[in-house]
Amino acid sequence: MDSTKKTKLNLPVGMQSSLRIDPVPIHFTPPPKITSPSKTTYSDRFIPCRSSSRLQNFNLVEKPSPKKEGSNEAYLRLLRSEMFGTEVGTGSPCSPVSPSKIFRYKTEHPSPASPLAGLGSGQDFGSNGLGEVSTPTKAPRKIPKSPHKVLDAPSLQDDFYLNLVDWSSQNLLAVGLGTSVYLWSASTSKVTKLCDLGSRDGVCAVQWTREGSYLAIGTGRGEVQIWDSTKCKRIRNFSGHQTRAGVLAWSSCILSSGSRDKNILQHDIRVPTDFISTFAGHRSEVCGLKWSHDDRELASGGNDNQLLVWNQRSTQQPILRLTEHTAAVKAIAWSPHQHGLLASGGGTADRCIRFWNTANGKMLNSIDTGSQVCNLAWCKNANELVSTHGYSQNQIMVWKYPSMSKIATLTGHSYRVLYLAASPDGQTIVTGAGDETLRFWNIFPTAKTSTPVRDTGIFSMGRTHIR
């Protein structure tokens, strides 16, 4: 029975004496503790930011521990001064810790899904729980310094008083070369010869209607012709000028023509007469003409350094006579963004771009560009404008209005940049010069509203001929 009790096994009586089981000692050795060198050991001490604590709710601020000895009080003041920045001898022993001092929490970077994503670390928040987020500075738009395409334009004249390039709303570019007018399709790069005026005449100006179907041509003999571009057929011929008609401007149904004879004629294509009225105010050749976008006012510039503003009722005298320019005024452009805002540019002796409020005749601003201003054009997609220049730098400049900060300066022409036109989508311009080249530049931003725009087909590099 003793062996049964010892083994604590329930065995038959005959086997209890023959079976002996000795207990085997079992030793458990714990595995050695391996400390990872990359693992950081953190202490269990937590030090709160006392600026965000509400110690006063627990009567911890108002009831400091009593001082047993005077020397201990002086020591605590010195310690508080070193840790919390409090001057010795002032402040409460439990003064709150300034958040700009030690033991400050580090703001965690929020996850991308958080509405506060993008806030930097360490940002201070006001009592309302919202932080002031500074708007990042917008990087300036990058404008290519080289043209996307270059066309050879033989016989493109180097004459400041002519206007030989225009781009239609149907994406056709009209160019006057010598005695002929050529059409270049920006979509297909196809070149079509529209007309030839003959050896005794020459092309002095081209201007598309706003619909882009008809082209007006001013000639060296003072005639103004209207051509149907789809049929390559002349449909009207206006006379009235004594010498060359170097500048043209369309309103809805009125075609204005300026000439070396100092007069501006108004042609109405709906009536059989050559012209319906004459604006006579310049004392020298008329070289700039532009209708306002609402067709109410016509601005004219002349070699007499004057900028005149007309309306349909002022057949005898202009409603404004602006004489601040000191050289010929060819560059004229009405703003599409602000009613009554007119920009004008002066020639070599002036070099300035001036801005006018035609409602009261006041000059708003004047910028000295440093060289002859040949053309001006506003961007219809943004409040910017481009100017082309002659003597002495032959450059193209893009400006931000109204600050008139310079966005870009483009060079490439070796002669005066006398001709300028904008694409229908408002993003690309074409410039022409006496170096007999047409250069296409992508300088303006896209429209904010998505509108279908035809493919201009001008963005392949290379140099081709327009005729």
XYZ file of C-alpha atoms in Angstrom:
467
model
C 0.000 0.000 0.000
C 2.934 2.233 0.643
C 4.161 1.822 -2.954
C 0.674 2.491 -4.238
C 0.518 5.687 -2.314
C 3.974 6.600 -3.464
C 3.404 6.116 -7.166
C -0.212 7.205 -7.026
C -0.994 4.685 -9.797
C -4.022 2.418 -9.850
C -2.369 -0.943 -10.784
C -3.380 -4.575 -10.284
C -2.153 -6.173 -7.091
C 0.324 -8.447 -8.873
C 2.082 -5.659 -10.709
C 2.520 -3.246 -7.879
C 5.555 -5.051 -6.482
C 7.323 -5.548 -9.800
C 6.862 -2.061 -11.243
C 8.899 0.799 -9.889
C 8.822 4.299 -11.282
C 11.408 6.780 -10.185
C 10.588 10.457 -10.695
C 12.834 12.206 -13.191
C 13.785 15.756 -12.272
C 12.962 18.321 -14.959
C 14.905 21.557 -15.162
C 13.553 24.586 -17.074
C 16.156 27.038 -18.281
C 14.702 30.417 -19.378
C 15.898 31.664 -22.797
C 18.500 34.365 -22.737
C 17.134 37.878 -23.078
C 18.232 39.404 -26.380
C 18.117 43.141 -26.676
C 17.644 44.497 -30.181
C 20.106 47.294 -30.909
C 17.525 49.061 -33.090
C 14.783 49.018 -30.496
C 14.457 52.194 -28.467
C 13.804 51.829 -24.785
C 11.202 54.214 -23.460
C 10.876 55.200 -19.854
C 7.561 55.013 -18.061
C 7.703 58.611 -16.931
C 5.042 60.905 -18.403
C 5.524 64.669 -18.233
C 2.442 66.576 -19.335
C 2.252 69.966 -20.990
C 1.074 72.044 -18.089
C -0.179 74.846 -20.304
C -3.059 72.593 -21.386
C -3.715 71.144 -17.922
C -6.515 72.301 -15.668
C -4.608 72.152 -12.396
C -6.828 74.784 -10.880
C -9.769 72.325 -10.966
C -7.905 70.171 -8.450
C -6.699 73.019 -6.243
C -3.116 72.322 -7.236
C -2.200 75.823 -8.299
C -3.694 77.926 -5.575
C -2.348 75.804 -2.725
C 1.377 75.306 -3.069
C 3.299 73.177 -0.619
C 4.338 75.069 2.499
C 7.929 76.066 2.832
C 9.763 74.713 5.813
C 12.886 76.779 5.504
C 13.687 80.138 4.000
C 16.745 78.793 2.173
C 14.545 76.188 0.482
C 12.242 78.950 -0.852
C 15.211 80.759 -2.436
C 16.387 77.537 -4.050
C 12.935 76.877 -5.527
C 12.808 80.380 -6.993
C 16.175 79.881 -8.671
C 15.094 76.473 -10.006
C 11.833 77.890 -11.342
C 13.730 80.695 -13.070
C 16.061 78.277 -14.822
C 13.322 75.841 -15.914
C 10.380 78.094 -16.705
C 11.980 81.420 -17.572
C 10.359 83.241 -14.631
C 12.346 86.017 -13.071
C 13.739 85.296 -9.655
C 11.512 86.595 -6.903
C 8.334 86.787 -8.996
C 5.601 84.438 -9.972
C 3.849 81.591 -8.265
C 5.756 78.412 -7.425
C 3.388 76.519 -9.721
C 3.269 79.030 -12.586
C 2.087 77.420 -15.865
C 4.775 76.439 -18.320
C 5.002 78.627 -21.403
C 4.291 76.581 -24.552
C 7.303 78.159 -26.205
C 9.562 76.658 -23.563
C 10.428 73.080 -22.709
C 8.273 69.919 -22.644
C 6.212 70.944 -25.618
C 4.245 68.364 -27.544
C 5.183 67.720 -31.150
C 2.215 67.964 -33.469
C 1.761 64.783 -35.425
C 1.430 64.930 -39.198
C -2.213 64.167 -40.052
C -3.068 61.390 -42.395
C -3.904 62.264 -46.014
C -7.571 61.573 -45.344
C -7.659 64.121 -42.561
C -9.294 67.467 -43.346
C -6.263 69.101 -41.758
C -3.846 67.358 -44.122
C -1.099 69.672 -45.214
C -0.657 71.483 -41.906
C 2.947 71.551 -40.798
C 4.263 70.249 -37.518
C 4.550 72.532 -34.548
C 1.654 74.753 -35.646
C 0.079 76.947 -32.972
C -3.668 76.793 -32.602
C -5.849 79.488 -31.230
C -8.475 79.255 -28.538
C -11.081 78.317 -31.148
C -9.131 75.220 -32.088
C -8.412 76.390 -35.640
C -4.966 77.220 -36.945
C -4.081 79.897 -39.462
C -2.861 78.164 -42.591
C -0.693 80.325 -44.805
C -1.496 80.052 -48.508
C 1.547 78.820 -50.431
C 2.983 81.230 -52.944
C 1.855 80.328 -56.448
C 4.761 79.565 -58.703
C 4.980 81.794 -61.793
C 3.746 80.247 -65.006
C 6.541 78.936 -67.180
C 6.447 80.200 -70.754
C 8.568 78.460 -73.411
C 11.399 80.685 -74.564
C 11.404 79.274 -78.097
C 8.633 79.284 -80.723
C 6.755 76.055 -81.384
C 6.828 76.570 -85.120
C 8.506 78.849 -87.629
C 7.149 79.612 -91.105
C 9.138 81.242 -93.881
C 7.280 84.254 -95.227
C 9.117 85.630 -98.284
C 8.463 89.291 -99.130
C 6.973 90.078 -95.683
C 7.632 93.811 -95.571
C 9.514 95.659 -92.860
C 7.101 98.616 -92.727
C 5.858 99.957 -89.378
C 2.651 101.382 -90.879
C 1.337 98.148 -92.436
C -0.772 95.382 -90.868
C -0.168 92.197 -92.821
C -1.089 89.309 -90.452
C -4.448 88.270 -88.953
C -5.839 85.034 -87.458
C -9.510 84.175 -87.994
C -11.991 82.572 -85.597
C -12.060 79.606 -88.016
C -8.333 79.008 -87.460
C -7.084 80.441 -90.748
C -4.057 82.706 -90.823
C -4.049 85.426 -93.486
C -0.695 86.897 -94.523
C 0.032 89.613 -97.059
C 3.245 88.887 -98.960
C 4.107 91.471 -101.590
C 1.196 91.655 -104.030
C -0.498 88.425 -102.830
C -2.517 87.172 -99.864
C -2.018 83.625 -98.592
C -4.155 81.596 -96.203
C -2.528 79.046 -93.898
C -4.712 76.529 -92.048
C -3.477 76.027 -88.498
C -5.410 72.735 -88.354
C -4.031 71.094 -91.507
C -1.015 73.302 -92.395
C -2.504 73.689 -95.867
C -1.520 76.846 -97.759
C -3.952 78.535 -100.164
C -3.269 81.533 -102.354
C -6.315 83.769 -102.032
C -5.480 86.527 -104.510
C -2.812 88.456 -106.391
C -3.276 92.215 -106.824
C -0.855 92.506 -109.737
C 2.436 94.232 -110.230
C 0.961 97.746 -109.986
C -0.518 97.243 -106.500
C 0.412 95.747 -103.163
C -1.139 94.388 -99.958
C -1.065 96.878 -97.087
C -3.530 95.400 -94.555
C -5.610 92.269 -93.902
C -8.463 91.884 -91.411
C -10.961 89.032 -90.816
C -14.593 89.511 -89.905
C -15.465 88.239 -86.438
C -17.204 85.206 -87.920
C -14.068 84.388 -89.891
C -15.673 83.853 -93.301
C -14.714 87.097 -95.047
C -11.384 88.848 -95.317
C -10.879 92.574 -95.907
C -7.764 93.641 -97.818
C -6.353 97.161 -97.927
C -4.302 97.936 -101.020
C -1.517 100.324 -101.950
C -3.832 102.180 -104.321
C -6.310 103.013 -101.550
C -8.937 100.357 -102.305
C -10.566 98.071 -99.759
C -11.603 94.646 -101.029
C -13.808 92.006 -99.400
C -13.055 88.343 -100.194
C -14.948 85.144 -99.486
C -12.267 82.788 -98.139
C -14.251 79.589 -98.781
C -14.766 80.378 -102.463
C -11.590 82.458 -102.979
C -13.788 85.062 -104.626
C -13.923 88.850 -104.300
C -17.432 90.046 -103.392
C -16.998 93.812 -102.805
C -14.619 96.598 -103.729
C -14.664 99.932 -101.857
C -12.918 103.077 -103.019
C -12.550 106.471 -101.378
C -8.971 106.742 -100.127
C -6.424 108.772 -102.099
C -3.457 106.593 -101.145
C -2.657 103.345 -99.358
C -5.084 101.875 -96.811
C -2.691 100.502 -94.199
C -5.034 99.578 -91.344
C -8.504 97.983 -91.094
C -10.930 97.240 -88.231
C -14.269 95.382 -88.215
C -17.221 95.934 -85.925
C -20.339 93.796 -86.335
C -21.227 95.144 -89.769
C -19.033 98.243 -90.221
C -15.550 98.101 -91.708
C -13.285 101.029 -90.831
C -10.219 101.787 -92.935
C -7.354 104.162 -92.146
C -5.077 105.626 -94.753
C -2.029 107.717 -95.415
C -4.461 110.415 -96.568
C -5.188 110.994 -92.799
C -8.838 109.921 -93.056
C -10.848 107.054 -91.594
C -13.683 105.770 -93.791
C -16.674 103.782 -92.552
C -17.862 101.095 -94.987
C -21.198 99.345 -94.550
C -21.357 96.105 -96.542
C -25.186 96.239 -96.440
C -25.404 99.380 -98.587
C -24.168 99.871 -102.159
C -22.180 103.075 -101.501
C -18.421 103.010 -101.000
C -18.551 104.549 -97.516
C -21.155 106.014 -95.209
C -19.051 108.480 -93.182
C -15.568 109.914 -92.720
C -13.655 110.517 -89.510
C -11.131 113.308 -90.045
C -9.056 114.161 -86.993
C -5.488 113.075 -87.597
C -2.839 115.313 -89.081
C -0.744 112.447 -90.443
C -1.105 108.829 -91.582
C -3.533 106.641 -89.645
C -1.682 103.471 -88.567
C -3.774 102.032 -85.707
C -7.502 101.180 -85.557
C -9.514 99.092 -83.063
C -13.242 98.825 -82.277
C -14.269 98.245 -78.669
C -15.827 94.876 -77.884
C -19.316 96.390 -77.585
C -18.918 98.214 -80.957
C -19.612 101.578 -79.349
C -16.199 103.222 -79.631
C -13.421 103.269 -82.210
C -9.847 104.071 -81.188
C -7.431 105.391 -83.816
C -3.720 106.083 -83.654
C -1.673 108.133 -86.075
C 1.788 109.214 -87.067
C 0.893 112.569 -85.500
C 1.417 110.948 -82.046
C -2.285 111.224 -81.241
C -4.722 108.645 -79.883
C -8.315 109.517 -80.761
C -11.558 107.884 -79.598
C -14.691 108.081 -81.754
C -18.263 106.874 -81.647
C -20.890 106.625 -84.368
C -22.307 110.042 -83.484
C -19.001 111.918 -83.500
C -18.603 112.221 -87.275
C -17.000 115.646 -87.025
C -14.831 115.495 -83.910
C -13.541 112.657 -81.695
C -14.961 112.339 -78.203
C -11.414 112.004 -76.802
C -8.125 113.393 -78.029
C -5.206 111.911 -76.060
C -1.838 113.500 -76.802
C 0.537 112.124 -74.162
C 2.439 109.893 -76.604
C 5.560 111.391 -78.167
C 5.771 109.073 -81.204
C 3.483 107.336 -83.680
C 0.659 105.293 -82.128
C 0.182 102.003 -83.947
C -0.363 99.585 -81.024
C -3.964 99.779 -79.728
C -5.937 97.178 -77.736
C -9.245 97.233 -75.810
C -9.419 95.140 -72.658
C -11.909 92.228 -72.837
C -12.084 92.182 -69.013
C -12.891 95.799 -68.131
C -15.245 98.098 -69.982
C -13.641 101.306 -71.225
C -10.046 100.201 -70.564
C -7.802 101.007 -73.535
C -4.085 100.275 -73.953
C -1.850 102.075 -76.450
C 1.826 101.982 -77.353
C 4.155 104.585 -78.805
C 6.983 104.406 -81.324
C 10.730 104.761 -80.983
C 10.762 108.221 -79.397
C 8.080 107.244 -76.877
C 8.537 103.530 -76.019
C 5.666 103.629 -73.508
C 2.538 101.542 -72.981
C -0.236 103.732 -71.612
C -3.597 102.741 -70.137
C -6.688 104.901 -70.414
C -10.148 105.118 -68.939
C -12.205 106.199 -71.925
C -15.158 107.083 -69.699
C -13.334 110.165 -68.395
C -10.196 110.349 -70.571
C -7.788 109.876 -67.680
C -4.499 108.024 -68.069
C -4.351 105.193 -65.534
C -0.742 104.099 -65.917
C 2.337 104.408 -68.103
C 5.178 101.911 -68.499
C 8.448 102.644 -70.296
C 9.317 99.426 -72.165
C 12.706 100.603 -73.418
C 11.972 100.032 -77.124
C 9.523 100.853 -79.909
C 6.026 99.422 -79.240
C 4.678 97.853 -82.431
C 1.656 95.827 -81.272
C -0.501 95.120 -78.234
C -2.954 92.295 -77.586
C -4.909 91.275 -74.475
C -5.306 87.671 -73.371
C -8.975 86.708 -73.293
C -8.375 83.905 -70.751
C -6.513 85.948 -68.107
C -5.846 89.583 -67.254
C -2.581 89.697 -69.165
C -1.341 91.318 -72.354
C 1.493 90.904 -74.820
C 3.509 93.600 -76.562
C 5.862 93.296 -79.517
C 8.756 95.657 -80.048
C 11.136 97.069 -82.586
C 14.133 99.291 -82.083
C 16.236 98.417 -80.386
C 15.627 94.994 -78.861
C 13.072 93.337 -81.200
C 11.552 91.435 -78.289
C 8.143 90.075 -77.234
C 7.009 90.836 -73.688
C 4.199 89.306 -71.627
C 2.734 91.445 -68.825
C 0.441 90.930 -65.851
C -2.228 93.614 -65.477
C -2.708 95.827 -63.499
C 0.623 95.352 -61.720
C 2.442 95.372 -65.087
C 4.919 92.879 -63.723
C 6.843 91.213 -66.512
C 5.983 87.527 -66.927
C 8.330 86.731 -69.805
C 10.581 88.261 -72.448
C 10.925 86.318 -75.697
C 13.483 86.863 -78.426
C 14.146 85.254 -81.771
C 13.336 87.786 -84.497
C 16.271 89.646 -85.952
C 14.085 92.510 -87.234
C 11.325 94.620 -85.680
C 8.354 92.494 -84.571
C 5.819 94.468 -86.603
C 2.968 91.946 -86.851
C 0.944 90.143 -84.192
C -2.191 87.977 -84.121
C -3.770 85.626 -81.567
C -5.232 82.154 -82.082
C -8.974 81.521 -81.619
C -8.429 79.740 -78.295
C -6.414 82.676 -76.967
C -3.371 80.619 -75.977
C -1.037 81.057 -78.956
C 0.214 84.129 -80.771
C 1.949 84.480 -84.107
C 4.488 87.217 -84.723
C 5.953 88.438 -87.985
C 8.973 90.564 -88.801
C 11.087 91.886 -91.621
C 13.332 88.842 -91.241
C 10.600 87.136 -93.343
C 9.557 84.647 -90.666
C 6.357 83.919 -88.764
C 6.896 82.510 -85.302
C 4.275 80.786 -83.138
C 4.507 81.131 -79.343
C 2.419 79.454 -76.656
C 2.308 82.202 -74.026
C -1.180 82.487 -72.524
C -3.002 80.117 -70.127
C -5.996 78.010 -71.079
C -9.525 79.197 -70.522
C -10.945 78.546 -67.042
C -14.140 77.120 -68.511
C -13.782 74.098 -70.706
C -14.726 75.014 -74.251
C -14.156 72.899 -77.328
C -11.131 74.201 -79.185
C -9.982 73.033 -82.552
C -6.552 71.511 -82.815
C -4.231 74.240 -83.994
C -1.754 71.768 -85.368
C 1.098 74.202 -84.880
C 3.062 72.504 -82.169
C 5.386 70.381 -84.292
C 8.868 71.739 -84.401
C 10.374 72.623 -87.726
C 10.497 75.319 -90.327
C 8.247 75.311 -93.375
C 7.215 77.715 -96.090
C 3.931 79.591 -96.243
C 4.071 79.682 -100.012
